[in-house]
Every structure is written in C-alpha cells, then in structure tokens.
Amino acid sequence: MNQPVSQPDDADLGLLAPVWAGTAVARRTSDRALAQDLLDVERTWLQVCSTAGLVDLGAEGVGGRGDAGGDGADGAGGAGGAAGAGSPWDASAYDLVSIAQRSAGGGNPLIPLLGDLRSALRAAGLDAASRGVHLGATSQDIIDTALMVMAHEVVELLLADLDRALAALATLAERHRDTPCIARSLGQHALPTTFGLRVAQWRAGLLAATHGLRRVGGSLPLQWGGAAGTLAGLELRTAPAGLDAFALSDDLAQRLGLAASLPWHTRRQTVTGLGFALADVVAAAGKIATDIAFATRPEVGELVEPSAPGRGGSSAMPHKRNPVLSIMIRSAALDAPAQVATLLTAAGLADHERPDGAWHAEWPSLRALLRLAGGVTPKLAELCSGLAVDETALRRNLEHSGAAVVTERIMAVVAPLVPATEGRTGKAAVQAAVDESLSGGTDLATALRALVPASALDDAALDDLLQPTRYLGLAPQLTDRLLSQENS
C-alpha cells in the first residue's frame, strides 16, 4: 500500500475534477503557484523602484537569488522561479492555509501575504526591502497582474498542445480526404460526405479558437493604477525625484512579459476576453469530442479512442471500453459557459473605481477556465493523434439507408423527367416513390424505373444516380481548401 502523503485538509487536489487534475496547468494554477506569482510581482516592482533610484536598498539589495544590488531584470519567471528555497520571496516559506483564512479580513489574499512578506524580509535582515515593497501599489494591482502572469504562461502551455492537435487533425483529414461516410443532420442520416471533410471542419473550428487564444494571450496587460486607478500614490513619490511614473510601470510590464497598459481596474474586458478565448477553445474541443463519443458507440463503431493502461474500463462491466478522453473533454465544454457567465456578470457589475464583490467573483471562475482549458488541450492532442478510423463501419453506416440518402439528387434529376399525370407533378410522383420504399414497399430503384422512361434515363444512369458514393458534392475539394486556407 502506498504511504500516506501529507496534504492540508482543505487543499483542492482535483478529486472531483479529473479533466484537469494532475496536468501541467493544474500545477501552474495551484494556490502555491498563485502565491509565488504575487510574490514575484512584488519583488519585480521592488527591483524596478530600486533601479530607478526610488527605493534605496543599499548593500542588502532585494534579496533572494544572487541579487546584490536590486537592479536585476530576472522578472517573475513563473511559480517558484524568482527566489531560492528559504528566501522571503519563495512561496514555500509561507503558511498558505493561514493566509487563506486571514484573507477574509481584507477580502483578498494579498493583504495577509504582504504582511507576512514584510515580516520575513525584516527577519532576513532586509529592512530596506521591507519598507520599500509595494510602493505606490494597491492589492488589485498585484493580484490582477499576478493573474495575467499566470494566464500568460498557461496560454503558452495550451498553445503547444493545440498545435499538436491541429497537426494531427490535418494528417487525419488528408488521409481520409476521399473516404465516404454518412453526414448526419438533426441526429438522422442526411447526405453522403467524406470523413476527411468532417475532420477538416473540426480542425477549422479548433484553429479559429487557437488564433483567438494566441491573440489574447500575446497581449495580456499589466494592471497598475494605485488605490483608485489614478497612480496618485506613485506620482507622489516619482514627481519629487523627477521620475516618470508611466515609465516605471512600463518597465515592470516588460520585466514580467506583459503588455504595457493604462489602469483597467473596472474595465474588465481583459478578463472577459481571456475567458471567451479559453471557453472558445474548450467549445471547439467539445464539438470534436461529441462527434467522436457518438462514433465510438458499438452500434456505430466508426471510431476508436487511443488506448492506455487503466483507461476506459468499468468497475462493474469489464467488457466496456468507455471513451474517457471524449467524456472528460465534453465535461469541460459543459462547465466552461457557466464560468464565462460569471465573468460577464462581474464585468457588468464592476462599479465605480473598485468593484465591491464583482472583482472578487472573477478569481475562481478565471482559474476554473484556465484549468478546464489546461485539462482539455493535452487530452485533445492525444485523442486526435491516436484516433482509429474503421472505414468498414463508415461504409456500412453510409449504406444503411440505401439510396434514400441521395433523395436530394434523385428529386433534382428525376422529377423533371417524370411526365405529369392527372395533375400530379413529377416531384409529387418521386416523393410518393420514396415514401413507398421507406415504408417497405417497392424498392426505390424499381419505383423510379416505373416512373421514368428508359429513353430519358437508361439503367446505367439510374444505377449511378442511386449510388451514395457518387454524390459527395465537393467534399474532397472543400477539405483541400479548408486545410490550405487555414495553413496559410
């Protein structure tokens, strides 16, 4: 039996969230990672202020990783990246359970963390750093900026997975460019199509979502405005020193890898835009997973998910092979819209210059969206890379409805050739023939042969007309165009 692992009683380990539990994004969005981002932003701002001469740290410097003068530009560097173990800037040095509990006192986790940081700096002999930290900033500056740093790194992880999924889908679409299958409309057999076109459409949707995420992720902004978004606290200190407050905030943005920006305390489109982009990726993946989950049903049998040890089994029914990757992706697609709704509601209720509750409501929903997308993208990449296609089943299902799946073509070609009799049009006659064949009467070929003279449509032409694989439209060409346009 495995030895027990010590965990805080109230830690969220993802037991009820298998879609993201254990992923790289789960680690990058943990409470400890967030605390490290908060510390990294504070430390980097102290470096900016020291470099500008706004804070005199003397020989002690900022403290932490080999920083003697406090003017290094190493920046945040992600969770745990800005300081060594045991440093006041290392999140592992803090009791995060206590900080979380004390955060209720001021309504956010930065307030108790900052108090503990100042105490830790003094204990380490970094008195000047303790006095200079958080200069001219407010809690929202640090928290919003830390979340943007976190999101920026998460987006990079997502894009790597999405690129793998897109490449796999392109290969699959090209391989099955000419593979016939049945198109389904409103859950019913519709017309013949190709599996390659279906996959190309999956890819086109995913690529559009990827472009949106890449665009948003590449322009995530710094938040820096002070207590009421006026930069008054910073200007109070920079003006006497002849310094430009905007230049300092721009320097901070550059060091953190964020876009320079004016304060956006109650303009929450940055957050809603990020939420939309994440949810769009999840939705595009959900569409793919929905189609795949359906096609893996035994009575359909067109697709098989990639296998892995311990995946897809049933505790009660050993014969089952559940499409677990698709199931988890679909669960995320069902969850994400509610999280976006919270972000939108919070943005609409962000009153005056500092929201009274709306800002706070964003945090769990934004992190949930980061985690959902971070759980979906690696699973989607694996799903698309290892998807097995049963061409025999595709053909069997295409042939299931017989010539009925080409009735659109039959109506267009045959109806004009049927002589009108007793007020019944050729279209009505063809419809009656189709209805009779569907009800188990005369087969469609025989019924049509009785309607149309051989002089107008010979047997070979009629037989060709009834072949599903002869009515693929421009499916192969559409596949080519989708792939070439999106690749360019």
Tab-separated table of C-alpha atoms in Angstrom:
chain	number	residue	atom	x	y	z
A	1	MET	CA	0.000	0.000	0.000
A	2	ASN	CA	1.266	3.471	-0.812
A	3	GLN	CA	2.463	5.538	2.106
A	4	PRO	CA	0.090	8.358	3.056
A	5	VAL	CA	1.019	11.764	1.681
A	6	SER	CA	0.639	14.764	3.947
A	7	GLN	CA	-1.791	17.308	2.481
A	8	PRO	CA	-3.692	20.206	4.061
A	9	ASP	CA	-7.197	19.067	4.949
A	10	ASP	CA	-8.740	21.794	2.794
A	11	ALA	CA	-6.435	21.517	-0.243
A	12	ASP	CA	-8.187	21.139	-3.599
A	13	LEU	CA	-6.406	18.228	-5.227
A	14	GLY	CA	-8.877	17.769	-8.068
A	15	LEU	CA	-10.541	14.559	-6.920
A	16	LEU	CA	-13.812	15.763	-8.447
A	17	ALA	CA	-12.139	17.340	-11.472
A	18	PRO	CA	-10.462	14.559	-13.480
A	19	VAL	CA	-10.428	16.747	-16.573
A	20	TRP	CA	-7.646	18.919	-15.108
A	21	ALA	CA	-6.260	17.003	-12.132
A	22	GLY	CA	-2.568	16.212	-12.477
A	23	THR	CA	-1.984	18.402	-15.549
A	24	ALA	CA	0.769	20.952	-16.033
A	25	VAL	CA	-1.825	23.707	-15.886
A	26	ALA	CA	-3.181	22.361	-12.596
A	27	ARG	CA	0.276	22.772	-11.110
A	28	ARG	CA	0.730	26.198	-12.688
A	29	THR	CA	-2.583	27.432	-11.250
A	30	SER	CA	-2.253	25.967	-7.756
A	31	ASP	CA	-2.584	28.183	-4.699
A	32	ARG	CA	1.148	27.940	-4.161
A	33	ALA	CA	1.818	28.956	-7.761
A	34	LEU	CA	-0.526	31.922	-7.360
A	35	ALA	CA	1.192	32.952	-4.125
A	36	GLN	CA	4.518	32.755	-5.943
A	37	ASP	CA	3.178	34.964	-8.727
A	38	LEU	CA	2.038	37.527	-6.151
A	39	LEU	CA	5.486	37.496	-4.553
A	40	ASP	CA	7.195	37.675	-7.939
A	41	VAL	CA	5.207	40.756	-8.921
A	42	GLU	CA	6.039	42.454	-5.620
A	43	ARG	CA	9.721	41.554	-5.972
A	44	THR	CA	9.932	42.683	-9.582
A	45	TRP	CA	8.273	46.009	-8.710
A	46	LEU	CA	10.800	46.480	-5.924
A	47	GLN	CA	13.549	45.839	-8.476
A	48	VAL	CA	12.047	48.460	-10.789
A	49	CYS	CA	11.879	51.007	-7.979
A	50	SER	CA	15.446	50.208	-6.922
A	51	THR	CA	16.761	50.510	-10.474
A	52	ALA	CA	15.078	53.905	-10.824
A	53	GLY	CA	16.534	55.092	-7.505
A	54	LEU	CA	13.098	55.433	-5.992
A	55	VAL	CA	13.970	52.934	-3.261
A	56	ASP	CA	17.433	52.830	-1.694
A	57	LEU	CA	18.148	49.253	-0.784
A	58	GLY	CA	21.805	49.814	-0.072
A	59	ALA	CA	24.041	46.783	0.068
A	60	GLU	CA	21.231	44.443	1.076
A	61	GLY	CA	19.514	44.559	-2.309
A	62	VAL	CA	16.159	42.973	-2.940
A	63	GLY	CA	17.266	39.675	-1.511
A	64	GLY	CA	16.758	36.250	-2.958
A	65	ARG	CA	18.556	34.677	-5.891
A	66	GLY	CA	22.009	36.283	-6.020
A	67	ASP	CA	20.578	39.795	-6.219
A	68	ALA	CA	23.068	42.116	-4.503
A	69	GLY	CA	22.038	45.441	-5.932
A	70	GLY	CA	18.323	45.059	-6.559
A	71	ASP	CA	18.554	46.071	-10.210
A	72	GLY	CA	18.335	42.669	-11.829
A	73	ALA	CA	15.828	42.128	-14.628
A	74	ASP	CA	15.163	38.474	-13.997
A	75	GLY	CA	11.456	39.198	-13.569
A	76	ALA	CA	8.853	36.801	-12.351
A	77	GLY	CA	9.803	33.625	-14.106
A	78	GLY	CA	6.772	31.655	-13.003
A	79	ALA	CA	5.934	29.856	-9.809
A	80	GLY	CA	8.988	29.409	-7.635
A	81	GLY	CA	11.242	30.910	-10.293
A	82	ALA	CA	12.217	34.227	-8.703
A	83	ALA	CA	13.849	33.098	-5.481
A	84	GLY	CA	15.579	30.162	-3.916
A	85	ALA	CA	14.159	27.929	-1.217
A	86	GLY	CA	14.125	29.622	2.176
A	87	SER	CA	14.064	33.096	0.663
A	88	PRO	CA	11.367	35.536	1.775
A	89	TRP	CA	10.378	35.579	-1.898
A	90	ASP	CA	9.733	31.825	-2.012
A	91	ALA	CA	6.065	30.898	-1.562
A	92	SER	CA	7.016	27.626	0.122
A	93	ALA	CA	8.176	29.662	3.124
A	94	TYR	CA	4.617	30.737	3.922
A	95	ASP	CA	1.636	29.088	5.592
A	96	LEU	CA	-0.874	29.389	2.765
A	97	VAL	CA	-3.691	27.837	4.779
A	98	SER	CA	-3.286	30.599	7.355
A	99	ILE	CA	-3.067	33.247	4.636
A	100	ALA	CA	-6.245	31.938	3.015
A	101	GLN	CA	-8.066	32.017	6.328
A	102	ARG	CA	-6.863	35.535	7.101
A	103	SER	CA	-7.758	36.806	3.624
A	104	ALA	CA	-11.350	37.231	4.763
A	105	GLY	CA	-10.200	40.136	6.915
A	106	GLY	CA	-9.409	42.347	3.936
A	107	GLY	CA	-11.235	40.498	1.191
A	108	ASN	CA	-8.163	39.313	-0.703
A	109	PRO	CA	-5.104	37.091	-0.126
A	110	LEU	CA	-2.511	39.752	-0.918
A	111	ILE	CA	-3.097	41.687	2.309
A	112	PRO	CA	-2.058	38.906	4.743
A	113	LEU	CA	0.645	37.664	2.352
A	114	LEU	CA	2.153	41.143	2.163
A	115	GLY	CA	2.185	41.401	5.944
A	116	ASP	CA	3.960	38.050	6.203
A	117	LEU	CA	6.385	39.068	3.449
A	118	ARG	CA	7.391	42.243	5.261
A	119	SER	CA	7.958	40.276	8.450
A	120	ALA	CA	10.026	37.694	6.560
A	121	LEU	CA	12.128	40.415	4.921
A	122	ARG	CA	12.854	42.001	8.286
A	123	ALA	CA	13.717	38.623	9.767
A	124	ALA	CA	16.178	38.106	6.905
A	125	GLY	CA	17.829	41.441	7.615
A	126	LEU	CA	16.277	43.086	4.538
A	127	ASP	CA	14.822	46.082	6.334
A	128	ALA	CA	15.029	48.440	3.365
A	129	ALA	CA	13.245	45.915	1.153
A	130	SER	CA	10.569	45.510	3.826
A	131	ARG	CA	9.983	49.279	3.846
A	132	GLY	CA	10.127	49.659	0.053
A	133	VAL	CA	7.995	46.712	-1.046
A	134	HIS	CA	4.540	47.512	-2.513
A	135	LEU	CA	5.495	51.158	-3.027
A	136	GLY	CA	2.603	53.128	-4.554
A	137	ALA	CA	0.720	49.922	-5.411
A	138	THR	CA	-2.605	48.503	-4.292
A	139	SER	CA	-3.810	44.950	-3.798
A	140	GLN	CA	-5.709	44.918	-7.081
A	141	ASP	CA	-2.563	45.916	-8.980
A	142	ILE	CA	-0.681	42.937	-7.606
A	143	ILE	CA	-3.494	40.393	-7.896
A	144	ASP	CA	-4.629	41.363	-11.403
A	145	THR	CA	-1.035	41.475	-12.626
A	146	ALA	CA	-0.181	38.131	-10.999
A	147	LEU	CA	-3.211	36.537	-12.657
A	148	MET	CA	-2.093	37.928	-16.018
A	149	VAL	CA	1.401	36.485	-15.473
A	150	MET	CA	-0.178	33.143	-14.625
A	151	ALA	CA	-2.521	33.276	-17.614
A	152	HIS	CA	0.308	34.203	-19.998
A	153	GLU	CA	2.277	31.099	-19.029
A	154	VAL	CA	-0.809	28.890	-19.105
A	155	VAL	CA	-1.644	30.087	-22.617
A	156	GLU	CA	1.824	29.071	-23.778
A	157	LEU	CA	1.190	25.560	-22.438
A	158	LEU	CA	-2.196	25.425	-24.142
A	159	LEU	CA	-0.866	26.581	-27.495
A	160	ALA	CA	1.763	23.831	-27.557
A	161	ASP	CA	-0.963	21.205	-27.052
A	162	LEU	CA	-3.264	22.870	-29.580
A	163	ASP	CA	-0.533	22.872	-32.216
A	164	ARG	CA	-0.145	19.119	-31.711
A	165	ALA	CA	-3.883	18.579	-32.023
A	166	LEU	CA	-4.106	20.722	-35.158
A	167	ALA	CA	-1.243	18.860	-36.823
A	168	ALA	CA	-2.868	15.512	-36.017
A	169	LEU	CA	-6.218	16.650	-37.415
A	170	ALA	CA	-4.588	17.882	-40.623
A	171	THR	CA	-2.944	14.494	-41.122
A	172	LEU	CA	-6.212	12.694	-40.430
A	173	ALA	CA	-8.179	14.908	-42.829
A	174	GLU	CA	-5.667	14.409	-45.620
A	175	ARG	CA	-5.630	10.638	-45.090
A	176	HIS	CA	-9.427	10.426	-45.318
A	177	ARG	CA	-9.971	13.129	-47.927
A	178	ASP	CA	-11.875	10.675	-50.142
A	179	THR	CA	-13.274	8.295	-47.507
A	180	PRO	CA	-17.091	8.299	-47.859
A	181	CYS	CA	-19.311	8.387	-44.800
A	182	ILE	CA	-22.797	9.468	-43.849
A	183	ALA	CA	-23.489	13.052	-42.849
A	184	ARG	CA	-25.958	13.424	-40.009
A	185	SER	CA	-28.469	16.225	-39.705
A	186	LEU	CA	-30.647	16.638	-36.580
A	187	GLY	CA	-29.437	13.218	-35.490
A	188	GLN	CA	-30.598	11.482	-38.692
A	189	HIS	CA	-28.848	10.247	-41.803
A	190	ALA	CA	-28.656	13.151	-44.225
A	191	LEU	CA	-26.378	13.013	-47.291
A	192	PRO	CA	-23.117	11.319	-48.161
A	193	THR	CA	-19.968	13.233	-47.223
A	194	THR	CA	-16.350	12.317	-46.513
A	195	PHE	CA	-14.724	11.698	-43.199
A	196	GLY	CA	-11.893	13.962	-44.304
A	197	LEU	CA	-14.262	16.906	-44.609
A	198	ARG	CA	-15.694	16.227	-41.174
A	199	VAL	CA	-12.195	16.270	-39.685
A	200	ALA	CA	-11.219	19.360	-41.684
A	201	GLN	CA	-14.225	21.153	-40.212
A	202	TRP	CA	-13.196	20.052	-36.713
A	203	ARG	CA	-9.770	21.469	-37.372
A	204	ALA	CA	-11.082	24.733	-38.820
A	205	GLY	CA	-13.116	25.365	-35.675
A	206	LEU	CA	-10.222	24.499	-33.392
A	207	LEU	CA	-7.823	26.648	-35.397
A	208	ALA	CA	-10.126	29.670	-35.198
A	209	ALA	CA	-10.265	29.238	-31.419
A	210	THR	CA	-6.490	28.802	-31.289
A	211	HIS	CA	-5.956	32.023	-33.241
A	212	GLY	CA	-8.205	33.823	-30.774
A	213	LEU	CA	-6.347	32.440	-27.776
A	214	ARG	CA	-2.959	33.268	-29.290
A	215	ARG	CA	-4.093	36.829	-29.994
A	216	VAL	CA	-5.400	37.354	-26.461
A	217	GLY	CA	-2.510	35.563	-24.780
A	218	GLY	CA	0.046	37.649	-26.615
A	219	SER	CA	-1.342	40.942	-25.315
A	220	LEU	CA	-2.213	40.301	-21.674
A	221	PRO	CA	-1.644	43.615	-19.914
A	222	LEU	CA	-0.099	44.864	-16.731
A	223	GLN	CA	-2.529	46.303	-14.183
A	224	TRP	CA	-1.019	49.263	-12.338
A	225	GLY	CA	-3.093	52.169	-11.107
A	226	GLY	CA	-2.856	52.516	-7.355
A	227	ALA	CA	-5.693	52.783	-4.918
A	228	ALA	CA	-8.230	54.389	-7.271
A	229	GLY	CA	-6.638	53.981	-10.682
A	230	THR	CA	-5.044	57.454	-10.676
A	231	LEU	CA	-1.420	56.455	-9.902
A	232	ALA	CA	-1.548	59.137	-7.210
A	233	GLY	CA	0.472	57.152	-4.667
A	234	LEU	CA	3.229	56.500	-7.180
A	235	GLU	CA	3.209	60.052	-8.565
A	236	LEU	CA	3.602	61.357	-5.010
A	237	ARG	CA	6.993	59.648	-4.925
A	238	THR	CA	8.147	59.898	-8.534
A	239	ALA	CA	7.462	63.613	-9.097
A	240	PRO	CA	9.924	64.912	-6.465
A	241	ALA	CA	12.576	62.574	-7.874
A	242	GLY	CA	11.962	63.721	-11.442
A	243	LEU	CA	10.850	60.251	-12.469
A	244	ASP	CA	8.096	59.257	-14.880
A	245	ALA	CA	5.508	57.003	-13.225
A	246	PHE	CA	4.408	55.666	-16.610
A	247	ALA	CA	7.986	54.708	-17.473
A	248	LEU	CA	8.254	52.712	-14.258
A	249	SER	CA	5.041	50.808	-14.877
A	250	ASP	CA	6.139	50.140	-18.464
A	251	ASP	CA	9.437	48.772	-17.145
A	252	LEU	CA	7.521	46.477	-14.809
A	253	ALA	CA	5.373	45.208	-17.678
A	254	GLN	CA	8.472	44.473	-19.769
A	255	ARG	CA	10.155	42.559	-16.961
A	256	LEU	CA	7.030	40.486	-16.336
A	257	GLY	CA	6.486	39.716	-20.016
A	258	LEU	CA	3.182	41.595	-20.135
A	259	ALA	CA	1.886	44.368	-22.360
A	260	ALA	CA	2.225	47.918	-21.034
A	261	SER	CA	-1.189	49.313	-20.210
A	262	LEU	CA	-3.074	52.117	-18.531
A	263	PRO	CA	-5.066	51.156	-15.414
A	264	TRP	CA	-8.100	48.977	-16.084
A	265	HIS	CA	-9.430	48.424	-12.555
A	266	THR	CA	-13.094	48.417	-13.589
A	267	ARG	CA	-12.694	47.861	-17.341
A	268	ARG	CA	-12.822	44.095	-17.175
A	269	GLN	CA	-12.740	43.314	-20.891
A	270	THR	CA	-9.224	41.992	-20.375
A	271	VAL	CA	-10.675	39.277	-18.158
A	272	THR	CA	-13.808	38.609	-20.195
A	273	GLY	CA	-11.760	38.495	-23.403
A	274	LEU	CA	-9.407	35.951	-21.880
A	275	GLY	CA	-12.373	33.977	-20.579
A	276	PHE	CA	-14.031	33.983	-24.017
A	277	ALA	CA	-10.832	32.776	-25.681
A	278	LEU	CA	-10.388	29.940	-23.189
A	279	ALA	CA	-14.023	28.903	-23.428
A	280	ASP	CA	-13.877	29.025	-27.224
A	281	VAL	CA	-11.015	26.533	-27.205
A	282	VAL	CA	-12.970	24.285	-24.840
A	283	ALA	CA	-16.082	24.571	-27.029
A	284	ALA	CA	-14.173	23.703	-30.219
A	285	ALA	CA	-12.686	20.695	-28.464
A	286	GLY	CA	-16.113	19.771	-27.102
A	287	LYS	CA	-17.598	19.640	-30.609
A	288	ILE	CA	-14.863	17.232	-31.686
A	289	ALA	CA	-15.293	15.093	-28.577
A	290	THR	CA	-19.073	14.994	-29.039
A	291	ASP	CA	-18.748	13.633	-32.573
A	292	ILE	CA	-16.122	11.124	-31.507
A	293	ALA	CA	-18.063	9.900	-28.483
A	294	PHE	CA	-21.079	9.211	-30.701
A	295	ALA	CA	-18.977	7.419	-33.310
A	296	THR	CA	-17.437	5.095	-30.688
A	297	ARG	CA	-20.838	3.619	-29.744
A	298	PRO	CA	-20.893	-0.100	-30.547
A	299	GLU	CA	-23.896	0.271	-32.865
A	300	VAL	CA	-21.988	2.967	-34.796
A	301	GLY	CA	-18.426	1.697	-34.461
A	302	GLU	CA	-16.771	4.227	-36.758
A	303	LEU	CA	-14.059	5.444	-34.386
A	304	VAL	CA	-11.963	4.107	-31.513
A	305	GLU	CA	-10.173	6.273	-28.974
A	306	PRO	CA	-6.461	5.613	-28.331
A	307	SER	CA	-5.968	3.129	-25.530
A	308	ALA	CA	-3.801	3.413	-22.433
A	309	PRO	CA	-3.316	1.187	-19.387
A	310	GLY	CA	-6.125	1.648	-16.899
A	311	ARG	CA	-8.199	3.902	-19.160
A	312	GLY	CA	-11.786	3.319	-20.217
A	313	GLY	CA	-12.594	0.360	-18.018
A	314	SER	CA	-15.704	-0.169	-15.940
A	315	SER	CA	-15.642	-1.394	-12.338
A	316	ALA	CA	-18.870	-3.348	-12.893
A	317	MET	CA	-18.797	-4.208	-16.614
A	318	PRO	CA	-15.385	-5.468	-17.740
A	319	HIS	CA	-16.461	-5.648	-21.384
A	320	LYS	CA	-16.826	-1.872	-21.696
A	321	ARG	CA	-14.313	0.439	-23.299
A	322	ASN	CA	-15.521	3.888	-22.386
A	323	PRO	CA	-14.439	6.891	-24.500
A	324	VAL	CA	-12.916	8.585	-21.467
A	325	LEU	CA	-10.932	11.252	-23.311
A	326	SER	CA	-14.062	12.440	-25.111
A	327	ILE	CA	-16.097	12.237	-21.920
A	328	MET	CA	-13.692	14.453	-19.985
A	329	ILE	CA	-13.465	16.984	-22.819
A	330	ARG	CA	-17.262	17.103	-23.021
A	331	SER	CA	-17.497	17.651	-19.270
A	332	ALA	CA	-15.283	20.719	-19.633
A	333	ALA	CA	-17.398	22.011	-22.512
A	334	LEU	CA	-20.456	21.743	-20.270
A	335	ASP	CA	-18.727	23.564	-17.394
A	336	ALA	CA	-16.978	26.424	-19.195
A	337	PRO	CA	-20.038	28.513	-20.215
A	338	ALA	CA	-21.097	28.970	-16.591
A	339	GLN	CA	-17.649	30.294	-15.732
A	340	VAL	CA	-17.794	32.783	-18.611
A	341	ALA	CA	-21.216	33.891	-17.437
A	342	THR	CA	-19.731	34.750	-14.041
A	343	LEU	CA	-17.001	36.822	-15.676
A	344	LEU	CA	-19.552	38.697	-17.769
A	345	THR	CA	-21.795	39.321	-14.794
A	346	ALA	CA	-18.856	40.550	-12.743
A	347	ALA	CA	-17.753	42.874	-15.551
A	348	GLY	CA	-21.232	44.351	-15.768
A	349	LEU	CA	-21.362	44.954	-12.023
A	350	ALA	CA	-17.844	46.390	-11.638
A	351	ASP	CA	-18.928	49.664	-10.116
A	352	HIS	CA	-17.024	52.968	-9.893
A	353	GLU	CA	-13.233	52.700	-9.481
A	354	ARG	CA	-13.013	49.480	-7.437
A	355	PRO	CA	-15.626	46.713	-7.636
A	356	ASP	CA	-17.278	45.741	-4.378
A	357	GLY	CA	-17.522	41.993	-4.870
A	358	ALA	CA	-17.594	41.709	-8.652
A	359	TRP	CA	-13.797	41.678	-8.874
A	360	HIS	CA	-13.603	39.027	-6.176
A	361	ALA	CA	-16.112	36.829	-8.003
A	362	GLU	CA	-13.862	36.696	-11.062
A	363	TRP	CA	-10.962	34.876	-9.452
A	364	PRO	CA	-12.327	31.329	-9.109
A	365	SER	CA	-14.064	31.449	-12.496
A	366	LEU	CA	-10.969	32.672	-14.326
A	367	ARG	CA	-8.847	29.994	-12.712
A	368	ALA	CA	-11.520	27.390	-13.480
A	369	LEU	CA	-11.380	28.339	-17.169
A	370	LEU	CA	-7.574	28.165	-17.190
A	371	ARG	CA	-7.782	24.721	-15.608
A	372	LEU	CA	-10.556	23.460	-17.869
A	373	ALA	CA	-8.653	24.512	-20.986
A	374	GLY	CA	-5.466	23.121	-19.471
A	375	GLY	CA	-7.162	19.781	-18.939
A	376	VAL	CA	-8.757	19.700	-22.370
A	377	THR	CA	-5.849	20.548	-24.667
A	378	PRO	CA	-3.443	17.689	-23.814
A	379	LYS	CA	-6.313	15.204	-23.897
A	380	LEU	CA	-7.461	16.553	-27.254
A	381	ALA	CA	-3.944	16.298	-28.667
A	382	GLU	CA	-3.735	12.671	-27.537
A	383	LEU	CA	-7.228	11.910	-28.827
A	384	CYS	CA	-6.594	13.349	-32.281
A	385	SER	CA	-3.142	11.801	-32.592
A	386	GLY	CA	-4.289	8.279	-31.745
A	387	LEU	CA	-7.825	8.168	-33.160
A	388	ALA	CA	-8.508	4.938	-35.068
A	389	VAL	CA	-10.920	5.050	-38.018
A	390	ASP	CA	-12.896	1.975	-39.102
A	391	GLU	CA	-13.555	2.549	-42.806
A	392	THR	CA	-15.665	-0.614	-42.999
A	393	ALA	CA	-18.039	0.784	-40.385
A	394	LEU	CA	-18.135	4.134	-42.172
A	395	ARG	CA	-19.214	2.416	-45.365
A	396	ARG	CA	-21.698	0.151	-43.569
A	397	ASN	CA	-23.406	3.118	-41.939
A	398	LEU	CA	-23.444	5.015	-45.206
A	399	GLU	CA	-25.182	2.087	-46.890
A	400	HIS	CA	-27.636	1.574	-44.024
A	401	SER	CA	-30.300	3.852	-45.520
A	402	GLY	CA	-29.616	2.679	-49.049
A	403	ALA	CA	-30.439	5.028	-51.888
A	404	ALA	CA	-32.617	7.142	-49.592
A	405	VAL	CA	-29.557	9.228	-48.640
A	406	VAL	CA	-29.367	10.586	-52.181
A	407	THR	CA	-33.035	11.595	-52.495
A	408	GLU	CA	-31.919	15.218	-52.833
A	409	ARG	CA	-30.102	14.233	-56.017
A	410	ILE	CA	-32.941	11.974	-57.161
A	411	MET	CA	-35.504	14.718	-56.758
A	412	ALA	CA	-33.370	17.202	-58.691
A	413	VAL	CA	-32.588	14.808	-61.567
A	414	VAL	CA	-35.614	12.510	-61.832
A	415	ALA	CA	-38.582	14.777	-61.041
A	416	PRO	CA	-38.192	16.873	-64.225
A	417	LEU	CA	-38.173	13.645	-66.268
A	418	VAL	CA	-41.429	12.262	-64.864
A	419	PRO	CA	-44.458	13.098	-67.017
A	420	ALA	CA	-47.189	14.922	-65.149
A	421	THR	CA	-50.355	12.818	-64.942
A	422	GLU	CA	-53.776	13.697	-63.639
A	423	GLY	CA	-52.493	16.842	-62.021
A	424	ARG	CA	-49.703	15.096	-60.147
A	425	THR	CA	-46.326	16.734	-60.695
A	426	GLY	CA	-43.118	14.824	-61.246
A	427	LYS	CA	-41.934	15.972	-57.829
A	428	ALA	CA	-45.028	14.539	-56.149
A	429	ALA	CA	-44.571	11.266	-58.025
A	430	VAL	CA	-40.945	10.938	-56.891
A	431	GLN	CA	-41.922	11.767	-53.316
A	432	ALA	CA	-44.570	9.029	-53.412
A	433	ALA	CA	-41.963	6.558	-54.695
A	434	VAL	CA	-39.565	7.494	-51.903
A	435	ASP	CA	-42.302	7.177	-49.266
A	436	GLU	CA	-43.298	3.751	-50.575
A	437	SER	CA	-39.719	2.478	-50.484
A	438	LEU	CA	-39.202	3.767	-46.939
A	439	SER	CA	-42.373	2.040	-45.766
A	440	GLY	CA	-41.120	-1.317	-47.037
A	441	GLY	CA	-42.967	-1.407	-50.339
A	442	THR	CA	-41.365	-1.387	-53.769
A	443	ASP	CA	-37.641	-0.712	-53.643
A	444	LEU	CA	-36.677	2.753	-54.808
A	445	ALA	CA	-34.842	1.704	-57.952
A	446	THR	CA	-37.846	-0.278	-59.201
A	447	ALA	CA	-40.276	2.502	-58.325
A	448	LEU	CA	-38.181	5.107	-60.158
A	449	ARG	CA	-37.745	2.842	-63.165
A	450	ALA	CA	-41.522	2.669	-63.436
A	451	LEU	CA	-41.766	6.467	-63.381
A	452	VAL	CA	-39.072	7.409	-65.899
A	453	PRO	CA	-38.822	6.100	-69.464
A	454	ALA	CA	-35.530	4.421	-70.286
A	455	SER	CA	-35.199	6.807	-73.196
A	456	ALA	CA	-34.948	9.667	-70.704
A	457	LEU	CA	-32.777	7.830	-68.137
A	458	ASP	CA	-31.203	4.492	-69.000
A	459	ASP	CA	-30.492	1.742	-66.478
A	460	ALA	CA	-26.803	2.566	-66.101
A	461	ALA	CA	-27.541	6.226	-65.441
A	462	LEU	CA	-30.275	5.324	-62.964
A	463	ASP	CA	-27.949	2.940	-61.114
A	464	ASP	CA	-25.236	5.601	-60.946
A	465	LEU	CA	-27.797	8.086	-59.668
A	466	LEU	CA	-28.611	5.839	-56.711
A	467	GLN	CA	-25.009	5.272	-55.549
A	468	PRO	CA	-24.252	7.217	-52.331
A	469	THR	CA	-20.534	7.412	-53.101
A	470	ARG	CA	-21.353	9.186	-56.371
A	471	TYR	CA	-22.949	12.092	-54.522
A	472	LEU	CA	-20.185	13.559	-52.411
A	473	GLY	CA	-20.545	17.021	-53.843
A	474	LEU	CA	-17.320	18.990	-53.415
A	475	ALA	CA	-16.402	17.359	-50.113
A	476	PRO	CA	-12.818	16.445	-51.164
A	477	GLN	CA	-12.207	19.883	-52.645
A	478	LEU	CA	-13.668	21.573	-49.566
A	479	THR	CA	-11.280	19.540	-47.443
A	480	ASP	CA	-8.351	20.740	-49.540
A	481	ARG	CA	-9.469	24.340	-49.315
A	482	LEU	CA	-10.061	24.257	-45.584
A	483	LEU	CA	-6.628	22.814	-44.961
A	484	SER	CA	-4.794	25.095	-47.391
A	485	GLN	CA	-6.543	28.274	-46.269
A	486	GLU	CA	-6.053	27.586	-42.607
A	487	ASN	CA	-2.449	26.502	-43.053
A	488	SER	CA	-1.649	29.736	-44.876
